Amino acid sequence: MKRSNFSIPTVSILILLAVLFPNASSLPRKRSTNYEILNQTSGIAAMHIVVTAPTKIVIIDKVQNNTIFLPDGRPVSTLEYDLTDGSKRYLSLHSNTFCSSGGFMGNGTLVSTGGAEDIKDENYKAGFTSIRFLEPCQNGTCEWRENLTGMLTHRWYSTTTSLSDGRLIVIGGSKKSIGVNAKGSNNPTYEFVPRDDPKPKSFPFLVDTLPFNLYPIVHLMPGPKNQTFLFVFANTDSIIFDWNSGKTIKKLPRLEGPPRNYPLTASSVMLPLRHNDNYRPQVLICGGNDKNNIKNPASNTCGRIDLSDFDKAEWVTEDFGGLPRVMPDGVILADGKIMFLNGAGIGTAGYSAKKNQEVKADNPVFTPLLYDDQQSKGNRFQKLDSSTIPRLYHSVATLIPNGKVFIAGSSPQSAIVLEGVKFPTEFRIELFSPPYLSLNQARANIKSVNGSEKINQGPIDVFYDNPMEVTVDIPDNQPEFTAAIVHYGFITHSVHMSQRYVTCQIQNVTAKDNGFTMQVIMPPNGNMMPPGPVYLYINNKGAPCESAVHLHIKDLNG
């Protein structure tokens, strides 16, 4: 019998820890490779982020006392971060992007919508009605364009979602800066970008869900090409909404537990849409808080709903992996599992109004969770290795093409504060390596797509319901390939707008030279994956390719 390496005192300590901290050992723990803290910082507080190209992330802050400046002397509020070397290219805006939203149109244009009050001391105008446009690039030439009155109404804390017709829908928000929404500030309307009506359209659901309805949770529903449905959630309620007719199709059952929207913030994902499961729509929402109180413990609950049949849809609740959390970020990884990270164990979203004022959230949750939706209830969560950096209000995270997770932000004060407070503004960036990067499996290197070897030199056009030929090199004679296309989303305030993961059928895998060719079948229409930029992952036995490939998915006939 093998002798244990533990001494008696060590065993005693472990038993004591298990009694004192039962949640710490209640879940299996998967070891990741590490957190890498980069030498290069974000430069500004990372309130919003969006991947705009394979090596580029646009970071957007609000207008505040950042210590880097534009040539005209104004503080930088947005920049382009290069993932290869950490260099930063400062971008110019003239409106305040505080608590805005955004997404990609079908033509690939990034759109930022709404914002907050003017900052006269810094020469920035109000952003409430602003629309900002960026044509993503990799050559350092793209700049924001702005229309200061492009929105039909003031929007702060609204949600923007990509639609199947290539437009964006902008839903809700408040008409002024406010901590908790109220009747006088509520904006229960929606509008489209590009607009199709001179007036915003009424959305009574956001009247019924006051006061916790800011940054509503919105997911485009998969379905036939002519379907125009959204899943919309606010507070504890949800509906299926037809964005074309403006009618509520179905009021869904209430999700028991706490409110899930700002400032009692949870995170939500549309679970991976799998071609071999008829793209079954399921929504997961985790975290939140049941009281708007900075001392109240966060929620240890999740709700999951299968929307295959609206009449039979019911929420199923489960615990949040034993780690109560408010302000989590839910990131869909390259293998389709979901990583929950960031956030706090007590309190709410929001920031301290004064430097020495008590913060609104505490007990940072350093331990991320891995959620496998294919497992049975009670067996879906696993703990990963812990970070050492508190990530509270205004933290962000996103998957990037190499399969790692980019993590930044945390700015719980009303201004940039670097010392003298418990949780200063955080500029450090982490890259997290999920467990699939330590599987010791060969990783594919995508060499061509549809005959083009110009990989990640610009998005390659692909078309719905069409096969694309993919060639890969891989040092594995017996690979087991899977494929998926991913939209990373526009990320802010724990809301990953339009984030989506769709698996793709693979056919006709053939050995060729040092690798393989295969046909990867694109999803049937824009309700499965809206038109616009996506990233193709070819995985082998669970390990993602060396780098996902930037694609532009669209209708073959325009």
XYZ file of C-alpha atoms in Angstrom:
558
model
C 0.000 0.000 0.000
C 1.373 3.401 -0.983
C 2.269 5.588 1.962
C 0.426 8.943 2.139
C 2.527 12.055 1.730
C 0.340 13.968 4.167
C 1.493 14.355 7.758
C -1.078 14.148 10.540
C -1.045 17.929 11.133
C -1.680 18.520 7.422
C -4.652 16.163 7.421
C -6.035 17.908 10.504
C -5.740 21.260 8.806
C -7.507 19.960 5.698
C -10.363 18.582 7.795
C -10.662 21.880 9.644
C -10.727 23.802 6.350
C -13.423 21.502 4.984
C -15.599 22.203 8.037
C -15.042 25.947 7.966
C -15.351 26.318 4.189
C -17.614 23.563 2.879
C -18.096 25.217 -0.524
C -14.359 25.151 -1.149
C -14.355 21.379 -1.528
C -17.914 20.664 -2.657
C -17.000 20.741 -6.342
C -14.329 18.959 -8.329
C -11.453 21.246 -9.227
C -9.875 21.271 -12.676
C -6.375 22.659 -12.818
C -5.765 25.284 -15.441
C -2.298 26.109 -16.681
C -2.184 29.622 -15.226
C -3.208 33.226 -15.169
C -0.712 35.331 -17.048
C -0.552 38.954 -15.903
C 0.654 40.943 -18.884
C 3.388 43.542 -18.672
C 1.277 45.905 -20.745
C -1.758 47.531 -19.117
C -5.130 48.506 -20.547
C -4.170 52.195 -20.399
C -7.716 53.219 -19.473
C -10.374 51.600 -17.309
C -11.874 48.755 -19.346
C -15.590 49.438 -18.928
C -16.503 48.042 -22.362
C -14.508 45.761 -24.653
C -15.053 44.231 -28.083
C -12.818 42.082 -30.281
C -12.650 43.915 -33.618
C -9.997 41.834 -35.407
C -7.960 38.706 -34.614
C -5.286 40.736 -32.804
C -7.288 43.840 -31.832
C -9.561 44.683 -28.916
C -11.264 48.051 -28.669
C -11.507 49.246 -25.066
C -14.056 51.917 -24.162
C -14.189 53.764 -20.855
C -16.312 56.680 -19.740
C -14.880 60.191 -19.814
C -12.852 60.553 -16.633
C -9.437 61.493 -15.261
C -7.400 59.032 -17.310
C -3.710 59.910 -17.410
C -3.208 59.503 -21.149
C -4.305 62.202 -23.547
C -5.282 62.845 -27.143
C -3.287 65.353 -29.193
C -5.949 67.993 -28.459
C -5.389 67.593 -24.702
C -8.571 65.706 -23.850
C -8.254 62.474 -21.805
C -8.455 59.253 -23.812
C -11.776 57.435 -23.403
C -11.301 54.724 -26.041
C -8.361 52.923 -27.603
C -7.376 49.941 -29.716
C -5.291 47.341 -27.856
C -2.999 45.003 -29.802
C -2.989 41.440 -28.479
C 0.379 40.641 -30.027
C 2.506 43.255 -28.276
C 0.226 45.230 -25.927
C 0.598 48.444 -27.911
C -2.231 50.951 -27.727
C -3.609 53.241 -30.407
C -5.635 56.098 -28.968
C -8.962 56.780 -30.655
C -10.919 60.026 -30.590
C -14.536 60.507 -29.568
C -16.456 63.652 -28.675
C -19.310 62.180 -26.621
C -19.413 60.453 -23.236
C -19.648 56.669 -23.640
C -20.393 56.001 -19.968
C -22.562 52.853 -19.586
C -23.284 52.560 -23.294
C -24.012 49.478 -25.403
C -23.042 48.178 -28.811
C -22.806 45.505 -31.456
C -21.955 44.666 -35.044
C -24.203 45.308 -38.013
C -24.402 42.711 -40.753
C -21.894 44.596 -42.900
C -19.265 44.267 -40.152
C -19.487 47.819 -38.809
C -19.116 48.151 -35.045
C -21.740 50.431 -33.513
C -21.682 52.032 -30.058
C -24.995 53.436 -28.821
C -25.977 55.871 -26.090
C -24.019 57.082 -23.095
C -24.272 59.726 -20.409
C -24.024 63.420 -19.527
C -21.592 65.922 -20.981
C -18.237 66.493 -19.247
C -17.643 70.162 -19.931
C -14.323 70.344 -18.088
C -12.889 67.765 -20.481
C -14.668 69.105 -23.585
C -16.829 66.021 -24.140
C -20.476 66.329 -25.148
C -23.374 64.280 -23.797
C -23.637 60.780 -25.224
C -27.270 59.950 -24.422
C -28.358 60.184 -28.076
C -25.026 59.421 -29.738
C -24.293 56.674 -32.243
C -20.667 55.876 -33.018
C -19.421 53.801 -35.957
C -16.106 52.007 -36.451
C -15.064 50.027 -39.522
C -12.664 47.506 -37.916
C -9.157 47.323 -39.333
C -5.765 45.761 -38.668
C -3.577 48.461 -40.208
C -4.035 51.220 -37.644
C -6.137 53.504 -39.835
C -9.732 53.046 -38.654
C -11.309 55.805 -36.557
C -14.671 56.362 -34.926
C -17.390 58.328 -36.726
C -20.027 59.980 -34.547
C -23.572 61.217 -34.846
C -24.349 63.053 -31.605
C -28.098 62.983 -32.281
C -28.331 59.618 -34.010
C -30.552 57.998 -31.384
C -34.246 58.828 -31.207
C -34.214 59.215 -27.426
C -31.822 59.307 -24.457
C -30.421 55.862 -23.633
C -28.212 54.979 -20.674
C -27.845 51.298 -19.681
C -29.638 50.052 -22.787
C -28.945 46.737 -24.541
C -28.006 46.415 -28.207
C -28.481 43.128 -30.076
C -27.611 41.980 -33.608
C -30.606 40.839 -35.656
C -30.982 38.300 -38.445
C -31.548 41.025 -41.065
C -28.209 42.693 -40.328
C -29.612 45.556 -38.276
C -29.276 46.258 -34.570
C -32.072 46.670 -32.064
C -31.488 48.964 -29.074
C -33.782 48.252 -26.130
C -34.594 50.141 -22.968
C -32.312 51.989 -20.610
C -32.962 55.188 -18.708
C -33.232 58.765 -19.904
C -30.696 60.034 -17.396
C -27.881 58.797 -15.179
C -29.416 56.977 -12.251
C -28.484 54.188 -9.823
C -31.816 52.373 -9.867
C -34.386 52.921 -12.575
C -37.670 54.659 -11.782
C -40.845 55.663 -13.553
C -39.624 59.169 -14.309
C -36.313 58.028 -15.836
C -37.458 54.784 -17.442
C -37.235 54.452 -21.224
C -39.604 51.581 -22.118
C -38.959 51.783 -25.853
C -36.780 50.315 -28.579
C -35.384 51.458 -31.911
C -33.337 50.079 -34.768
C -29.971 50.954 -36.263
C -30.307 51.950 -39.033
C -33.595 53.469 -37.930
C -36.835 52.675 -39.718
C -39.188 55.022 -37.879
C -38.998 58.666 -36.763
C -40.189 57.716 -33.264
C -39.074 55.040 -30.801
C -41.420 52.078 -30.440
C -43.224 51.367 -27.185
C -42.107 48.379 -25.104
C -44.476 47.980 -22.100
C -42.524 45.007 -20.721
C -39.988 47.485 -19.366
C -42.753 49.280 -17.468
C -43.892 46.052 -15.864
C -40.358 45.127 -14.752
C -39.386 48.316 -12.917
C -37.197 49.111 -11.075
C -34.596 46.445 -11.942
C -34.724 46.537 -15.736
C -31.517 48.309 -16.816
C -29.292 46.471 -19.296
C -32.109 44.005 -20.097
C -30.982 40.515 -21.101
C -31.687 39.969 -24.797
C -31.000 36.938 -26.997
C -31.939 36.441 -30.645
C -34.021 33.269 -30.894
C -32.883 30.578 -33.340
C -35.467 29.407 -35.829
C -36.580 29.536 -39.468
C -35.244 32.294 -41.696
C -38.445 34.355 -41.564
C -38.765 34.211 -37.761
C -38.250 37.496 -35.898
C -38.228 36.547 -32.203
C -36.200 37.744 -29.241
C -35.927 36.400 -25.713
C -36.018 39.391 -23.341
C -35.508 39.200 -19.574
C -35.660 41.916 -16.910
C -35.918 41.783 -13.115
C -37.393 38.269 -12.710
C -39.612 38.109 -15.795
C -39.136 37.196 -19.436
C -41.006 37.179 -22.728
C -40.683 36.054 -26.317
C -40.977 39.243 -28.369
C -41.505 39.643 -32.110
C -39.257 42.541 -33.115
C -40.903 42.811 -36.528
C -44.548 43.019 -35.440
C -43.836 44.621 -32.057
C -45.970 42.028 -30.277
C -45.319 39.822 -27.277
C -45.603 36.212 -28.454
C -45.363 34.557 -25.062
C -45.027 35.638 -21.447
C -42.772 33.056 -19.844
C -42.914 31.833 -16.232
C -41.200 33.953 -13.606
C -37.693 32.933 -12.573
C -37.750 32.395 -8.838
C -35.022 34.011 -6.809
C -33.538 37.506 -6.888
C -33.760 40.171 -9.566
C -31.006 39.653 -12.136
C -30.532 43.081 -13.740
C -28.555 46.183 -12.826
C -27.689 46.973 -10.094
C -28.479 43.450 -8.852
C -26.458 42.168 -11.758
C -26.373 38.575 -13.015
C -24.906 37.235 -16.263
C -26.660 35.335 -19.032
C -25.700 33.222 -22.026
C -27.605 31.558 -24.807
C -26.196 28.062 -24.410
C -24.346 26.661 -27.439
C -26.625 26.016 -30.405
C -25.772 22.540 -31.660
C -26.518 21.434 -35.205
C -26.976 17.826 -34.039
C -29.589 18.941 -31.492
C -31.673 20.983 -33.939
C -30.153 24.225 -32.560
C -32.150 23.798 -29.363
C -32.483 27.198 -27.645
C -31.625 27.263 -23.956
C -30.886 30.315 -21.823
C -28.850 30.323 -18.624
C -28.847 33.168 -16.077
C -26.603 33.046 -12.991
C -26.004 35.278 -9.995
C -27.554 38.531 -8.810
C -28.749 39.780 -5.450
C -32.165 39.901 -3.803
C -31.613 43.248 -2.058
C -30.169 46.555 -3.180
C -27.923 46.603 -0.137
C -24.135 46.770 -0.086
C -24.001 44.304 2.825
C -26.378 41.708 1.381
C -24.869 38.385 0.190
C -24.963 37.704 -3.528
C -27.131 34.955 -4.975
C -25.930 31.367 -5.288
C -28.590 30.519 -7.878
C -28.906 29.992 -11.607
C -31.946 29.570 -13.806
C -32.011 27.600 -17.042
C -34.880 27.413 -19.499
C -35.438 25.288 -22.620
C -37.303 27.364 -25.207
C -37.908 24.599 -27.760
C -41.635 24.750 -26.978
C -42.834 28.081 -25.571
C -45.931 26.508 -24.023
C -43.880 23.982 -22.073
C -40.986 26.249 -21.144
C -40.193 26.229 -17.433
C -37.249 27.570 -15.459
C -35.105 24.976 -13.720
C -32.980 26.378 -10.906
C -29.671 25.114 -9.587
C -26.958 26.489 -7.337
C -24.222 28.690 -8.798
C -21.417 26.230 -8.170
C -21.351 26.992 -4.457
C -19.929 30.479 -5.061
C -22.521 33.245 -4.608
C -21.709 36.037 -7.010
C -23.023 39.383 -8.212
C -21.578 40.968 -11.389
C -20.240 37.711 -12.894
C -19.074 37.478 -16.489
C -20.251 34.459 -18.476
C -17.824 33.680 -21.318
C -18.481 30.872 -23.809
C -15.183 29.093 -24.374
C -13.792 27.532 -27.543
C -15.133 24.087 -26.585
C -18.636 25.359 -25.791
C -18.295 25.247 -22.019
C -19.029 28.444 -20.105
C -16.579 30.127 -17.783
C -18.025 32.331 -15.026
C -15.547 34.742 -13.488
C -15.182 38.188 -11.881
C -17.678 39.685 -9.469
C -18.294 39.946 -5.723
C -19.714 37.858 -2.922
C -21.716 40.682 -1.344
C -23.254 43.933 -2.503
C -24.407 45.363 -5.805
C -23.153 46.965 -8.981
C -22.386 50.665 -8.852
C -19.530 52.805 -7.634
C -18.660 54.897 -4.643
C -19.587 58.533 -5.136
C -16.651 59.751 -3.046
C -13.074 58.542 -2.652
C -13.432 57.449 0.959
C -17.009 56.213 0.711
C -17.743 52.537 1.345
C -17.713 50.493 -1.873
C -20.967 48.970 -3.057
C -19.555 45.438 -3.389
C -16.983 43.461 -1.460
C -15.605 39.954 -0.988
C -14.211 39.604 -4.528
C -14.814 36.135 -5.937
C -11.390 35.112 -7.214
C -12.335 31.560 -8.220
C -13.849 31.041 -11.665
C -16.266 28.252 -12.487
C -16.534 26.030 -15.543
C -20.093 25.121 -16.577
C -20.757 22.135 -18.842
C -24.328 22.328 -20.097
C -24.117 18.740 -21.411
C -23.861 17.317 -17.896
C -26.761 16.549 -15.572
C -27.974 19.023 -12.984
C -25.700 18.953 -9.961
C -22.691 17.905 -12.044
C -22.278 20.910 -14.322
C -19.918 23.156 -12.356
C -16.218 22.723 -11.713
C -13.882 25.133 -9.970
C -10.818 26.465 -11.739
C -7.671 28.011 -10.316
C -8.114 31.357 -8.613
C -6.915 34.746 -9.724
C -5.221 37.188 -7.365
C -6.753 40.371 -8.808
C -10.127 41.654 -7.551
C -12.469 42.221 -10.485
C -15.507 44.149 -9.258
C -17.668 46.799 -10.899
C -16.725 47.620 -14.492
C -14.782 44.390 -15.065
C -14.854 42.566 -18.386
C -13.753 39.302 -20.010
C -13.883 37.766 -23.471
C -12.690 34.731 -25.383
C -9.974 35.550 -27.937
C -8.898 33.631 -31.065
C -6.088 31.613 -29.433
C -8.584 30.052 -26.997
C -7.504 32.080 -23.972
C -9.692 34.494 -22.016
C -8.805 38.194 -21.909
C -9.664 39.726 -18.499
C -9.492 43.410 -17.602
C -11.099 46.205 -15.650
C -12.464 46.897 -12.175
C -13.260 50.494 -11.393
C -15.573 50.681 -8.368
C -14.800 54.349 -7.656
C -16.429 57.327 -9.375
C -13.064 58.350 -10.828
C -9.642 56.853 -11.452
C -8.201 56.099 -7.993
C -4.875 54.277 -7.804
C -4.133 54.322 -4.075
C -5.637 54.979 -0.670
C -8.743 52.826 -1.220
C -9.498 49.145 -0.725
C -10.222 48.517 -4.400
C -8.353 50.946 -6.647
C -8.885 51.260 -10.383
C -7.378 48.214 -12.056
C -5.340 48.539 -15.271
C -3.687 45.113 -15.212
C -4.680 42.599 -17.896
C -4.785 38.846 -17.369
C -4.861 36.054 -19.921
C -6.452 32.895 -18.562
C -5.675 29.520 -20.139
C -8.713 27.213 -19.859
C -8.204 23.515 -19.088
C -8.377 22.538 -22.770
C -4.996 24.188 -23.294
C -3.382 21.636 -20.978
C -4.911 18.504 -22.510
C -1.680 17.597 -24.335
C -3.686 17.144 -27.522
C -2.438 18.290 -30.912
C -3.904 21.624 -31.982
C -4.894 22.250 -35.576
C -3.375 25.099 -37.554
C -5.911 26.370 -40.089
C -4.072 26.928 -43.387
C -6.868 27.854 -45.793
C -10.600 28.540 -45.934
C -12.462 28.255 -49.240
C -9.151 28.300 -51.070
C -7.907 31.467 -49.399
C -4.603 31.225 -47.555
C -4.874 34.811 -46.325
C -5.777 33.665 -42.852
C -6.682 36.483 -40.437
C -5.597 39.185 -42.871
C -9.225 40.274 -43.072
C -12.539 38.418 -42.694
C -13.186 35.672 -45.247
C -16.715 35.631 -46.668
C -18.795 32.512 -45.949
C -22.454 31.861 -46.603
C -25.416 30.408 -44.749
C -26.276 26.778 -45.395
C -23.189 26.358 -47.563
C -20.113 24.188 -47.103
C -16.698 25.781 -46.868
C -13.521 23.882 -47.481
C -11.056 24.069 -44.620
C -7.466 22.806 -44.690
C -5.539 22.247 -41.481
C -2.086 21.064 -40.489
C -1.965 18.905 -37.379
C 0.563 16.430 -35.921
C -2.095 13.785 -35.272
C -2.832 10.919 -37.648
C -6.152 10.129 -36.009
C -7.748 13.465 -35.126
C -11.298 13.880 -33.888
C -12.446 17.191 -35.289
C -15.340 19.366 -34.201
C -16.164 22.821 -35.504
C -17.969 25.903 -34.254
C -18.381 29.540 -35.172
C -18.342 32.063 -32.345
C -19.388 35.677 -31.978
C -17.584 37.119 -28.962
C -20.088 39.919 -28.330
C -19.908 43.468 -27.022
C -19.082 43.235 -23.324
C -19.937 45.610 -20.487
C -21.489 45.381 -17.015
C -21.650 41.536 -17.107
C -23.743 41.723 -20.289
C -22.210 40.001 -23.305
C -24.404 41.441 -26.027
C -24.954 39.073 -28.985
C -22.395 36.515 -27.702
C -23.119 33.239 -29.498
C -21.672 29.786 -30.124
C -22.966 27.592 -32.968
C -21.576 24.160 -33.795
C -21.087 23.172 -37.432
C -21.328 19.834 -39.166
C -18.071 18.480 -40.622
C -18.074 16.297 -43.746
C -15.575 14.605 -46.065
C -12.484 14.696 -43.868
C -9.534 13.681 -46.051
C -5.838 13.346 -45.250
C -3.708 15.725 -47.296
C 0.038 16.394 -47.050
C 0.765 17.127 -43.388
C -2.858 17.602 -42.450
C -6.461 17.258 -43.514
C -9.115 18.900 -45.612
C -12.759 18.969 -44.630
C -16.038 20.614 -45.453
C -17.585 22.658 -42.658
C -21.287 23.381 -43.127
C -22.452 26.850 -42.110
C -25.701 27.245 -40.109
C -28.853 27.627 -42.187
C -29.740 31.280 -41.600
C -29.195 34.480 -39.638
C -31.389 33.416 -36.751
C -28.820 30.791 -35.849
C -25.931 33.254 -36.165
C -26.643 36.863 -37.194
C -24.756 38.147 -40.244
C -21.450 39.808 -39.504
C -18.044 38.909 -38.047
C -17.552 35.466 -36.482
C -14.590 33.241 -35.653
C -14.165 29.645 -36.787
C -12.720 27.139 -34.324
C -11.588 23.686 -35.456
C -11.073 21.630 -32.303
C -9.313 18.278 -31.945
C -10.320 16.019 -29.072
C -11.414 19.090 -27.128
C -8.334 21.225 -27.812
C -8.946 24.343 -29.913
C -6.987 25.267 -33.021
C -3.907 27.465 -32.645
C -5.968 30.448 -33.747
C -9.584 30.826 -34.767
C -10.139 32.294 -38.228
C -11.963 35.573 -38.800
C -14.982 35.075 -41.072
C -17.833 37.253 -42.314
C -21.033 35.229 -42.486
C -23.781 36.458 -44.810
C -26.556 35.447 -47.200
C -25.284 34.102 -50.510
C -27.774 36.324 -52.364
C -27.154 39.376 -50.227
